[in-house]
Structure formats: structure tokens, C-alpha cells
XYZ file of C-alpha atoms in Angstrom:
659
model
C -42.309 -53.668 -35.851
C -40.581 -52.920 -32.173
C -40.980 -48.401 -32.012
C -36.165 -48.207 -30.567
C -35.642 -45.888 -26.881
C -34.764 -42.649 -27.225
C -32.473 -39.999 -24.785
C -34.220 -37.336 -22.803
C -32.554 -35.043 -21.254
C -33.524 -34.114 -17.198
C -32.971 -30.550 -15.969
C -33.818 -29.896 -12.330
C -34.855 -26.234 -12.112
C -36.148 -22.814 -10.217
C -35.319 -22.894 -5.906
C -33.851 -26.412 -4.602
C -34.508 -27.853 -1.109
C -31.775 -27.367 1.287
C -31.590 -30.646 1.950
C -29.089 -32.873 2.636
C -30.144 -35.520 0.284
C -31.015 -32.888 -2.757
C -28.369 -34.382 -5.238
C -28.163 -30.391 -6.827
C -23.877 -30.054 -7.858
C -24.902 -32.708 -11.497
C -28.049 -29.861 -12.129
C -29.377 -32.125 -15.986
C -29.304 -35.814 -16.293
C -29.681 -37.905 -20.236
C -31.151 -41.361 -19.562
C -32.584 -43.756 -22.228
C -36.740 -44.093 -22.150
C -38.687 -46.491 -23.817
C -42.013 -45.464 -25.885
C -44.192 -48.161 -23.125
C -42.822 -46.446 -19.992
C -45.538 -45.064 -17.577
C -45.470 -40.923 -16.981
C -44.791 -43.138 -12.683
C -41.301 -45.137 -13.887
C -40.400 -41.497 -15.015
C -41.789 -40.010 -11.373
C -39.684 -41.868 -10.048
C -36.762 -41.494 -11.884
C -36.201 -38.249 -11.331
C -36.907 -39.087 -8.003
C -33.547 -41.298 -7.779
C -32.085 -38.937 -9.580
C -32.151 -36.417 -8.151
C -31.816 -38.155 -4.504
C -35.672 -35.906 -3.920
C -36.431 -38.832 -0.498
C -40.495 -39.187 -0.491
C -42.841 -38.998 1.814
C -41.190 -36.254 2.938
C -42.859 -33.826 2.263
C -41.417 -32.664 -1.056
C -42.805 -33.905 -4.436
C -41.552 -33.609 -7.489
C -43.498 -32.103 -10.946
C -42.345 -32.462 -14.154
C -42.477 -29.988 -17.275
C -42.599 -31.153 -20.492
C -43.488 -28.887 -25.275
C -43.083 -25.421 -25.763
C -42.871 -23.900 -23.272
C -42.717 -25.845 -20.205
C -46.584 -26.802 -18.728
C -46.736 -29.202 -15.552
C -47.597 -31.900 -16.536
C -51.187 -33.528 -14.567
C -49.555 -36.856 -12.423
C -51.820 -36.178 -9.381
C -53.674 -39.196 -10.179
C -52.866 -42.934 -10.937
C -54.251 -42.921 -14.041
C -52.046 -40.177 -15.372
C -48.906 -42.736 -14.032
C -49.815 -45.619 -15.463
C -49.902 -43.461 -18.811
C -47.504 -43.330 -22.156
C -44.460 -40.984 -21.807
C -44.975 -40.951 -25.724
C -48.814 -39.882 -25.577
C -48.106 -36.913 -23.071
C -45.987 -35.888 -26.270
C -41.942 -35.859 -24.922
C -40.027 -37.068 -28.418
C -36.630 -38.035 -28.896
C -34.828 -34.591 -27.547
C -36.687 -33.589 -25.751
C -35.947 -31.683 -21.979
C -37.901 -32.170 -19.840
C -37.668 -29.666 -16.672
C -37.867 -30.985 -12.817
C -38.769 -28.770 -10.380
C -38.804 -30.605 -6.754
C -41.974 -28.766 -4.290
C -42.613 -28.598 -1.012
C -45.679 -30.238 0.016
C -48.643 -28.149 1.492
C -49.331 -29.776 5.057
C -53.055 -31.073 5.637
C -55.248 -32.094 8.522
C -55.157 -35.979 8.253
C -57.210 -38.432 8.506
C -57.506 -41.825 9.825
C -57.943 -43.349 6.931
C -55.119 -40.574 5.317
C -52.916 -41.450 6.909
C -52.692 -45.566 6.163
C -53.251 -44.671 2.728
C -50.554 -42.205 2.657
C -47.907 -45.493 4.527
C -48.980 -47.425 1.603
C -48.357 -44.639 -1.228
C -44.905 -44.558 0.636
C -44.606 -47.682 0.809
C -45.728 -48.677 -2.657
C -43.177 -45.910 -4.291
C -40.295 -47.228 -1.932
C -40.553 -50.698 -3.635
C -41.456 -49.104 -7.437
C -37.585 -46.829 -6.589
C -36.255 -50.036 -5.822
C -37.151 -51.226 -9.835
C -35.781 -47.601 -11.160
C -31.968 -48.739 -12.345
C -33.976 -51.737 -14.959
C -37.135 -49.607 -16.303
C -35.887 -45.427 -16.041
C -32.659 -46.642 -18.417
C -33.015 -49.183 -21.182
C -31.150 -50.194 -23.587
C -31.660 -51.543 -26.889
C -31.015 -55.058 -25.314
C -33.654 -54.472 -22.605
C -36.179 -53.485 -24.718
C -39.082 -56.304 -24.273
C -39.628 -58.296 -28.275
C -43.066 -59.231 -27.771
C -44.476 -56.106 -27.430
C -45.192 -54.480 -30.536
C -43.424 -51.350 -31.309
C -43.898 -47.652 -34.121
C -41.085 -46.976 -35.715
C -39.584 -43.620 -34.959
C -40.387 -41.182 -37.320
C -36.809 -40.996 -38.807
C -37.010 -36.610 -38.003
C -37.510 -37.729 -34.045
C -34.232 -39.823 -35.117
C -32.050 -37.331 -36.731
C -33.333 -34.987 -33.676
C -32.392 -36.928 -31.361
C -28.460 -38.165 -32.620
C -27.417 -34.578 -32.797
C -29.217 -33.433 -29.707
C -25.090 -32.815 -27.471
C -24.164 -31.077 -30.663
C -26.963 -28.860 -30.092
C -25.753 -28.310 -26.991
C -22.564 -27.589 -27.020
C -23.328 -24.818 -30.983
C -25.556 -23.026 -27.772
C -22.632 -23.248 -25.439
C -19.588 -21.985 -27.966
C -22.048 -19.113 -29.166
C -23.677 -17.812 -25.719
C -19.693 -18.070 -24.665
C -18.774 -16.081 -28.166
C -21.232 -13.379 -26.826
C -19.956 -12.661 -23.633
C -16.540 -12.645 -24.865
C -17.053 -9.858 -27.172
C -19.329 -8.027 -24.240
C -16.593 -8.031 -22.034
C -13.661 -6.944 -24.943
C -16.115 -3.581 -26.368
C -15.774 -3.225 -22.678
C -12.298 -2.911 -21.589
C -11.275 -1.825 -25.276
C -8.467 1.419 -23.957
C -7.026 4.456 -26.411
C -4.648 3.327 -27.551
C -1.035 6.383 -27.613
C -0.060 8.238 -31.025
C 2.585 7.065 -32.641
C 3.367 11.370 -31.228
C 3.494 10.720 -27.828
C 5.394 6.757 -28.280
C 7.765 8.364 -30.063
C 8.163 11.146 -27.718
C 8.343 9.176 -24.680
C 11.474 7.096 -26.548
C 13.475 11.025 -26.455
C 12.801 10.463 -22.316
C 16.303 10.439 -21.482
C 18.225 8.035 -19.608
C 17.389 9.014 -15.693
C 13.872 9.291 -16.855
C 13.706 6.164 -18.141
C 14.575 4.749 -14.924
C 13.253 6.629 -12.553
C 10.359 5.759 -13.460
C 10.932 2.273 -12.323
C 11.110 3.767 -8.816
C 8.412 6.563 -7.524
C 9.191 5.836 -4.191
C 10.177 9.065 -3.023
C 7.166 10.594 -2.743
C 6.252 8.760 -0.033
C 9.282 9.638 2.125
C 8.340 10.370 5.510
C 8.550 13.644 6.596
C 10.035 14.853 4.152
C 9.109 18.256 2.822
C 10.409 20.805 4.250
C 8.241 23.961 3.545
C 9.204 28.150 5.253
C 5.475 27.785 6.585
C 6.238 24.856 8.377
C 2.787 24.364 7.916
C 1.108 20.738 6.161
C 2.025 20.120 3.122
C -0.533 20.418 0.032
C -2.543 16.451 -0.102
C -0.919 15.934 -3.004
C 2.148 16.283 -1.357
C 1.796 12.629 0.466
C 0.647 10.721 -1.706
C 2.079 8.526 -3.733
C 1.538 10.000 -8.040
C -0.753 8.217 -9.127
C -3.330 8.478 -12.113
C -6.669 8.216 -9.793
C -8.387 11.435 -9.514
C -10.564 9.871 -6.631
C -10.061 10.996 -3.069
C -9.607 9.118 -0.513
C -12.788 8.048 1.197
C -13.136 8.843 5.339
C -13.099 5.839 7.451
C -16.625 6.528 8.817
C -17.737 6.947 5.165
C -21.497 6.028 5.290
C -22.539 6.594 8.649
C -25.234 8.659 8.942
C -25.605 10.068 12.937
C -23.708 10.381 16.188
C -24.939 6.571 16.665
C -23.735 5.149 13.749
C -19.866 6.477 14.496
C -20.531 5.209 18.299
C -21.563 1.621 17.545
C -17.831 2.242 14.591
C -15.854 3.280 17.515
C -16.525 0.755 20.534
C -17.657 -1.856 18.312
C -13.686 -1.399 16.881
C -13.135 -2.869 20.449
C -14.246 -6.345 19.601
C -10.976 -7.444 18.172
C -13.115 -7.381 14.278
C -12.040 -7.534 11.290
C -12.954 -4.002 9.922
C -11.455 -0.519 8.363
C -12.453 1.485 11.579
C -10.608 -1.466 13.795
C -7.643 -2.069 12.018
C -6.807 1.658 11.975
C -7.765 2.726 15.683
C -5.050 -0.515 16.523
C -2.656 -0.281 14.343
C -2.724 3.972 15.937
C -3.117 2.332 19.663
C 0.115 -0.407 18.466
C 2.206 2.808 17.099
C 1.562 4.851 20.509
C 2.401 2.685 22.994
C 5.825 1.917 21.094
C 6.507 5.184 21.187
C 4.757 5.161 25.065
C 7.488 2.885 25.498
C 10.110 4.310 24.264
C 9.568 7.401 25.600
C 9.609 5.437 29.812
C 12.345 4.307 28.737
C 14.754 7.314 28.080
C 12.991 7.890 31.799
C 14.156 4.814 32.627
C 17.790 5.833 31.746
C 17.775 9.165 33.609
C 16.971 7.356 36.779
C 19.295 5.210 36.116
C 22.413 7.999 36.522
C 20.739 10.026 38.447
C 20.788 7.460 41.541
C 23.389 6.026 40.315
C 22.041 1.686 39.694
C 23.831 2.075 35.425
C 27.025 -0.829 35.048
C 28.944 -1.172 32.726
C 30.632 -4.231 32.017
C 33.179 -4.383 28.765
C 32.121 -7.320 25.893
C 33.326 -10.216 26.424
C 33.997 -10.923 22.164
C 36.715 -9.277 21.212
C 35.158 -5.651 19.758
C 37.086 -3.654 17.548
C 38.796 -0.398 18.387
C 39.238 2.766 16.149
C 40.217 5.894 16.304
C 36.966 7.307 17.529
C 35.760 4.649 18.998
C 36.361 2.587 22.065
C 34.634 -0.365 21.749
C 31.154 -1.915 23.118
C 30.319 -2.206 26.520
C 27.730 -3.592 27.647
C 24.702 -1.139 29.972
C 23.399 -2.704 32.872
C 20.735 -0.170 34.483
C 16.913 -1.773 37.083
C 13.732 -1.501 35.035
C 12.534 1.111 37.569
C 12.786 1.974 41.470
C 12.673 -0.539 42.881
C 15.719 -2.442 40.855
C 12.576 -5.582 39.776
C 14.405 -7.178 36.787
C 17.473 -5.338 34.194
C 18.049 -3.686 31.428
C 20.317 -4.416 29.356
C 22.160 -2.567 26.559
C 24.510 -2.874 24.424
C 26.474 0.584 23.281
C 29.483 1.854 20.899
C 31.308 4.492 23.973
C 32.874 6.883 21.437
C 35.997 9.127 22.387
C 35.984 12.308 24.200
C 37.717 13.624 21.789
C 34.090 12.637 19.611
C 32.172 13.476 21.905
C 33.670 16.712 22.522
C 32.879 17.309 18.361
C 29.386 15.372 18.610
C 27.870 18.043 21.439
C 29.230 20.685 19.579
C 27.403 20.466 17.026
C 24.519 20.178 18.552
C 24.754 22.799 20.151
C 26.016 25.251 17.315
C 22.826 24.585 15.956
C 21.208 27.210 17.840
C 18.297 29.948 16.399
C 16.682 32.342 19.140
C 13.940 33.028 16.999
C 13.427 29.642 16.105
C 8.939 29.914 14.521
C 8.290 27.588 16.593
C 10.180 28.889 20.032
C 11.595 27.122 21.723
C 14.212 28.732 22.252
C 17.186 26.804 21.854
C 16.071 23.938 19.013
C 19.249 21.205 18.837
C 20.293 21.793 22.166
C 16.263 21.162 23.059
C 17.697 18.058 22.290
C 21.223 18.274 25.091
C 18.466 18.466 28.311
C 19.523 14.037 29.587
C 15.523 12.965 28.597
C 15.944 14.571 24.830
C 19.574 12.843 24.966
C 18.131 8.868 26.221
C 15.433 9.205 23.609
C 16.951 10.134 21.069
C 19.887 8.943 20.845
C 21.572 6.271 24.200
C 25.105 5.861 22.059
C 25.864 9.985 23.229
C 23.853 9.881 26.779
C 26.311 6.243 27.513
C 29.442 7.250 26.236
C 28.907 11.087 28.075
C 28.158 8.667 31.198
C 30.823 6.813 31.078
C 34.355 8.970 30.811
C 32.900 11.384 33.716
C 30.250 8.426 36.127
C 33.616 9.275 38.742
C 33.960 13.302 38.391
C 30.450 14.626 38.451
C 26.450 13.098 39.416
C 24.060 14.579 36.581
C 24.847 14.323 32.757
C 23.950 18.048 32.988
C 27.444 18.588 35.466
C 29.393 15.448 32.840
C 27.935 18.048 29.891
C 29.610 21.217 31.393
C 32.723 18.948 32.186
C 32.922 18.533 28.397
C 32.198 20.945 27.229
C 33.056 23.922 30.694
C 33.263 27.098 28.482
C 29.687 26.956 27.229
C 26.648 28.067 28.544
C 24.268 25.123 30.078
C 22.102 27.441 31.782
C 19.370 26.330 29.492
C 19.498 22.614 30.533
C 17.988 24.324 33.396
C 15.251 26.042 31.972
C 11.841 25.171 30.880
C 10.664 25.285 27.139
C 8.726 27.699 26.120
C 6.285 26.921 24.084
C 3.967 28.758 21.987
C 0.492 28.885 20.367
C -0.399 27.841 16.959
C -1.606 30.656 16.801
C 1.257 33.320 18.450
C 2.934 30.515 15.812
C 1.828 31.780 12.790
C 1.733 35.990 14.372
C 6.061 34.859 14.581
C 6.363 33.217 11.337
C 4.453 35.960 9.665
C 6.770 38.208 11.139
C 10.744 36.746 9.728
C 8.460 36.816 6.862
C 7.886 40.364 6.055
C 12.098 40.977 7.176
C 13.379 37.592 5.314
C 12.700 37.512 1.238
C 13.205 33.801 0.319
C 14.816 32.811 2.999
C 13.624 29.585 5.982
C 14.489 31.087 8.508
C 12.301 27.820 10.312
C 13.947 25.120 12.809
C 12.514 23.499 14.474
C 14.346 19.780 16.487
C 14.440 18.100 13.801
C 17.148 19.777 12.859
C 18.942 18.259 15.865
C 17.898 15.667 15.753
C 19.408 14.915 11.782
C 22.227 16.730 13.505
C 22.764 14.122 16.504
C 21.842 11.398 13.849
C 24.448 13.491 10.681
C 27.328 12.834 12.945
C 26.843 9.796 14.457
C 27.628 7.951 11.585
C 30.174 10.210 10.585
C 32.080 9.033 13.909
C 34.381 5.557 12.323
C 37.614 6.506 11.418
C 36.736 9.801 10.275
C 39.447 12.605 10.408
C 37.994 14.295 12.876
C 38.863 18.672 12.284
C 40.391 18.333 15.223
C 42.283 15.266 15.444
C 44.135 16.384 12.193
C 46.192 19.670 12.095
C 45.383 23.047 10.276
C 49.031 21.551 7.767
C 47.838 18.514 8.187
C 44.157 19.514 6.751
C 45.291 21.842 3.564
C 48.040 19.017 2.478
C 44.978 16.147 1.799
C 43.323 19.166 0.725
C 45.477 19.256 -2.435
C 45.717 15.759 -2.251
C 42.107 15.502 -3.557
C 42.798 18.134 -5.657
C 45.347 16.128 -7.712
C 45.072 12.962 -7.140
C 42.041 11.557 -6.154
C 39.090 14.743 -7.834
C 37.358 13.167 -10.939
C 37.940 16.567 -12.824
C 34.491 15.446 -14.746
C 32.771 16.459 -11.513
C 33.174 21.009 -12.555
C 31.708 20.101 -16.410
C 28.739 18.593 -14.397
C 25.466 21.224 -14.668
C 21.729 19.496 -13.423
C 19.607 20.386 -17.143
C 16.226 20.338 -16.994
C 15.113 18.235 -20.111
C 12.971 19.939 -22.662
C 10.432 17.083 -23.852
C 6.730 18.004 -24.678
C 4.526 15.520 -22.441
C 1.497 16.447 -21.926
C 0.686 13.601 -20.374
C 2.914 14.700 -17.208
C 1.620 17.713 -17.307
C -2.135 15.995 -16.819
C -0.855 14.192 -14.362
C -0.102 16.382 -12.169
C -3.428 18.041 -12.438
C -4.968 14.914 -11.489
C -2.393 14.322 -7.861
C -4.039 17.742 -6.890
C -7.237 16.194 -6.432
C -9.447 18.612 -8.464
C -12.244 17.685 -10.342
C -10.634 18.466 -13.470
C -12.387 16.317 -16.585
C -9.787 15.584 -18.920
C -11.303 18.280 -21.404
C -9.946 20.659 -18.687
C -6.742 19.009 -17.929
C -6.047 18.973 -22.237
C -6.754 22.859 -22.202
C -5.520 24.483 -19.033
C -1.478 21.454 -20.569
C -1.907 23.424 -23.991
C -1.552 26.849 -22.297
C 0.893 25.907 -19.892
C 2.428 24.098 -22.946
C 1.949 27.024 -25.548
C 2.564 30.325 -23.443
C 4.526 29.487 -20.597
C 6.553 26.807 -21.981
C 5.997 25.391 -19.569
C 6.409 21.247 -21.927
C 7.285 18.591 -18.736
C 6.193 17.396 -14.750
C 10.773 18.669 -14.943
C 9.854 22.549 -16.036
C 6.792 23.149 -14.113
C 8.945 21.988 -10.689
C 10.634 25.174 -11.321
C 7.609 27.578 -12.894
C 5.481 30.369 -10.254
C 2.173 29.846 -9.267
C 1.816 34.151 -9.716
C 2.704 33.626 -13.225
C 0.819 30.646 -13.703
C -2.608 31.853 -12.160
C -1.993 34.921 -14.085
C -0.940 32.995 -17.297
C -5.002 31.255 -16.965
C -6.408 34.287 -15.827
C -6.355 36.512 -18.876
C -7.423 32.459 -20.950
C -11.082 33.219 -17.682
C -10.083 30.002 -16.138
C -10.254 30.440 -12.183
C -7.889 28.751 -10.278
C -6.461 29.003 -6.884
C -3.254 29.735 -5.416
C -3.631 26.842 -2.646
C -4.644 23.551 -6.518
C -1.710 25.221 -8.609
C 0.616 24.871 -5.120
C -0.611 21.345 -4.931
C 0.447 20.800 -8.511
C 3.373 21.880 -8.361
C 4.343 20.002 -5.450
C 3.341 16.843 -7.352
C 5.406 17.379 -10.100
C 8.667 18.774 -7.615
C 7.792 15.286 -6.234
C 8.654 12.857 -9.401
C 11.193 15.211 -10.282
C 13.248 14.229 -7.732
C 13.680 11.244 -8.307
C 14.221 12.286 -12.194
C 17.152 14.651 -10.473
C 18.689 11.607 -8.066
C 18.721 8.855 -11.111
C 20.788 12.676 -13.135
C 23.296 13.032 -9.977
C 23.860 9.601 -9.279
C 24.883 8.697 -13.189
C 21.646 6.580 -13.116
C 22.557 4.079 -10.700
C 19.448 1.778 -9.472
C 21.112 0.205 -6.950
C 23.237 2.714 -5.362
C 19.130 4.434 -5.110
C 17.882 2.058 -2.918
C 21.066 2.203 -0.521
C 20.706 5.693 -0.437
C 16.808 5.553 0.513
C 17.468 3.042 3.311
C 20.029 5.832 5.025
C 17.207 8.304 4.476
C 19.504 9.912 2.247
C 18.328 9.708 -0.921
C 17.313 13.899 -1.452
C 19.756 16.654 -3.450
C 20.173 17.673 0.345
C 20.318 14.601 2.409
C 23.345 13.849 0.164
C 25.085 16.747 0.051
C 25.379 16.146 3.405
C 27.838 13.397 2.582
C 30.099 15.318 0.994
C 32.754 15.906 3.703
C 33.161 12.292 4.817
C 32.164 10.080 0.925
C 33.864 7.137 3.243
C 31.490 7.087 5.934
C 28.814 6.631 3.417
C 29.708 3.815 2.103
C 30.726 2.618 5.547
C 27.352 3.018 7.445
C 25.252 1.586 3.990
C 22.901 -1.385 4.579
C 24.729 -3.025 1.919
C 27.608 -2.704 0.133
C 28.496 0.537 -1.983
C 30.269 -0.667 -5.958
C 30.442 2.410 -5.880
C 34.406 4.032 -5.557
C 34.859 6.852 -3.019
C 36.303 8.930 -5.695
C 32.600 8.201 -7.497
C 30.591 9.525 -3.979
C 32.250 12.669 -3.769
C 31.292 13.038 -7.102
C 27.985 13.057 -6.678
C 28.190 14.638 -3.129
C 29.183 18.131 -5.351
C 26.920 17.045 -8.185
C 24.021 17.538 -5.001
C 25.379 20.842 -3.858
C 25.400 22.229 -7.417
C 21.599 20.672 -7.838
C 20.952 22.648 -4.838
C 22.474 26.480 -6.243
C 20.023 25.085 -9.416
C 17.563 24.652 -8.015
C 16.308 26.490 -4.676
C 12.999 24.955 -4.258
C 15.015 21.055 -3.660
C 16.108 22.718 0.037
C 12.829 22.306 0.547
C 13.533 17.976 0.897
C 14.614 16.628 3.141
C 13.797 12.842 4.008
C 13.010 12.721 7.723
C 14.444 11.309 10.326
C 11.865 10.473 13.615
């Protein structure tokens, strides 16, 4: 009785040489062979299936059995032996390795023999397809075959099922490991219930945490930089930010990193330095352009051209003109700017508002605050609209911006325009701040150039269609106030009060502790939070925002917990930043769309919103998109912002930056 063909698997293992012809993408092949196939034919099958070049310094080695052992196929006798004689049965997994042949010194006979062998291999490889994969119909009927054992036949039939079962088992094991590693603790029922009790404003605020990243949005009495937590967006992670040069061990390493950044690489140092350079160039460009504007006026080379398109003229604007002035002293090329010209009456109000923002005891040592912004070059940089409007009205009566200001408001003292700014050293500024802190309790005496910039931009926002005090008489203003009291005011405004929630949420307190960048363990944060809740009645970050550093420090000290004032201030600052957007949403009745518009207008704090209380209509006109809120509601929100400022003094510290 003849033996039936059986299947084996050839698996490519080990390091595969980097040769283009070798086929390593499919490392496993299932082939059907006859028991009477020789080992030489099986070897040729492996050469062809895996694309191993014959006679190119690479050879195929075959491993069979368990554990796999290399079969010696070095001589002709071993290659002529049958696969069944070498213990290969149906369902066996044969390991194939491709090894590089070590070169030896060739002789004449050796080279001829090798060439003959190569030609012999090539001839046999051309016959592999008819010998390697054998079907039952292609098996010779004349040669006697031994019948296959029942157990071997069953193993051959279940070979694919065994492989699938093993793959499935390994996949399930890996999934269990991943699920066990990624398992996280679920919040308790009490925590879920406590969070559901939060007010609508707090729920809405959880989806909008942008206020923590407001540029320049913090003004402290000591004019110092805010703690680290105040400038970073609120996160639960306590990982401190890494330096750009982390991992560099010497000055040579840092020098190499800085020099390599100039090669246009995409490293972190390169990106930061190039970004900083771009910002510096942009700032330098704007500063240079301001100098060119002022030079164009002193040389009387600025020209005003009425725009051909129809421009709307209002009570406070005379329409749009195009200003044309040379780019340099040589006059090579021209700049062109379109400017809305302000009326003389409105211009007086703008300049007067900036002039009145004055503080002789300015801790920055400028001694002029907003007045410094009225110097020609500063005005050309910060408010080109006021700069060009001033020259538009007085170009025929004077020769400089200083003279134009004197003509606009002759009763004011303009001598400071010709004086140098008084700048103090950092040590002198600190001494001045300390001296003022002794005489002024709970009052902020910090007025710097940002106040002047804010005054200019806030007044410019309020120019279009504004009923100015200079234009409206006292009688008209009184009548308008009466109408507002009886017709346009929502009676519910006076009943609104800012309420601090009393819900207990230990996670909020722990999150603020984590934001301080201090390396607290979870147990430490839980202990401190419990003390705050039980002894200080600080149950959430809204109450933590109203707390004082001294009271918390004394309470923790009684429990032998030492925490520096800097860390506590960072914790309270984090709580205040997280509470700001909640308070704003309470003020505007949780109107998320309005909040986003206020944020885009740099008016997303109670202090900034309160500045619009006299001109709520202008807030609607200056908005980048349509505000679906009535003017009376905007007036109500501005009044609420004023109430919030009186209720919580720390809200005054947070103002949206302009530059």
C-alpha cells in the first residue's frame, strides 16, 4: 500500500541577511511533500520559497525535531536520504535559517567543483515546482508506499486548528495583561453625587478652562511674576516642566545644541529659538515702523488721500482715509495704511483720558504711566489711529506731534514730552514698592505702561456712536439717566449677588495642591484637604480662592505640617484661576457663546467686563461676531461684574493683557 503525501510547515527564523532577493515578508509556508522526497529536494524547496540566491555566499540550514536540531546536509549522501528517514512527519514545523558562508581559499579544482555544483543546483531548482509540492495525483503509482499511522494523520489534519488555538490563547493573554495594567479606580458613589450637585455655571465652566492661560492676565501689588501655577493651564498632573536643555551635561553640550539649532533642524531647542527670533523680529519691525511714522511727520512727507469707496461717517468718526508715507529717509517705496479719522471732540476725550492716568509714585519708575504713551513714538506704535488723526487735523498749524497735542489741549502741561523717562533699577523698584506697602494698606499702587495702553484701546473701542460727556449737556445726561432707571434697567439686577458654593469636593482642593508643582503624595494631599475642610471650612476651590495664606499656614502648623508661603500662594492662585471662569459664567447667566466672544475681546474677567458698563452698546458693535443678547442684559451683566469686584477683592488682580 502506498503512503500518502503529508504537510509540513517551513518557518524562517533567526537574523535574515539584507539581500534584495530574499523573501522575508512571508516567513511561514505550508508545503505538501511525499515521504520519499529526498532531503536535497527539500533543501532546494527552501531555497526557492525564501528566494535565497544559489552560489552567492549564502546557504540554507534546516532544523527538525523538538527541540530543533540542525540536519547535516553537507555531503551528497545526506542530501539523498529521504525526509521520512530523517524523522520528518506530517504536521512537523521545520525551522529554516539563512547563514552566510565563510569564505575560504579556493583552488582550481575547488572552483571548478563549486561551479559544477552551482550549475547542478540551478538545474535542480528548475524542477522544484514539480517535486516540492506534491499532490496525491502526482505521486508515482509504481513505487510502494507505507501507509501513514492513524495518529500522524490526525495530527496532520488538525495542524491548522492547533495553530489557530495557540494564536487565540496568546491574544487573550495579552489582552488580560493590558486590561490589568490600565485598570483605574472608579469614583465612589458619594463623589459622583457631590459632583452632580454643582451649579450650572460650574458645570459649564468645567468645559471652558481657557482663562488660566490669559497672557499678562495677572497684576499683583508687588508687581512680581506670578507663581508657577498661575501661568500654566490647570492640570491634575504634578510633573514639572522640563528645561529645553535637560539631558545636556556640560557647557560643550549646550553650546553644541545652540549652534546646531542654526542648521534648520526640527529639535525642541531649534523650534523655540526660531520662534523667539521670529517674535523678536516682528516686534522690532513694528517698532521700526513707528519710528518711520514719526519721521514722516517731522519731514512732512505724509499724505492723506480720501478713500474712493463710501465710508460711513458717525458722530465720532470722519470716515476712512489712506495715509501714504515713505519707508525710509531716502524715500525708497511707500507704506499705505487705511485709518478711521477721529473727530476733534472725540480726540480730545481720548487724549484727556490717557493724560489723566498719571501717578508720580509709579513703582516702575516711569513717573508718567499713561502719559508716557502720549510721546510721539510710543503713540505711533500703540495707537496709529490716534496718531494719524491728530496729525490730520493739525498738520497745517504745527510741525510736530508735540505741538499738535499742545494745540488740542492748551490748558494741560506738556513739558513731560521733552523729558527723558526716569527708569529705576530693579533694586530701586523693590525698595520703592516696600516703602509704599508700609503706608498703603490693602491698596494697589502699581500703575505701569499697560494701564496707559489699556486706556487708549478701551476708549478707542468706545468711539463709534458713543454719546460722549463733552457732546451731551448735563441736562441731557440727567434725562438719559432717568430713562435708564425707569425704562431700560432690569429690576432683577439689584437682587443678584455673587454666592460662593458650599458643596464639599475634596478632589478640587487636591487638584489645586497638585498645581503648586510641589511633590505631594496622594496621602499628603488628602490629609491637607481634610484639615482644610474640617477646620477651615474650605470645601472646594471657590472657598479656597477666598482664603488667606496666614490662616491656612497657622492651621497646618498646628498639625505639624510645614508648607511655605510661596507654595500656599501658588495653591490659592490656582484656585482663583479655576474660579474665574465659573464666576464669569454666573455673571452672564451661563451664556457660553457670550463668554467666548468676551474672551476674544480681552474682556473675559469681571474687571474687564465692568469697563463696558457705561457703553454696553459699543460692546455689541465691537464684538467679532454677533451677540445674541439685548443691550439691557449687557448692562445688567456689567453691573453684576461691578458687584462681584466689590464682593471679592482678589478679582481686581486679574485683568486681561493687551500686549
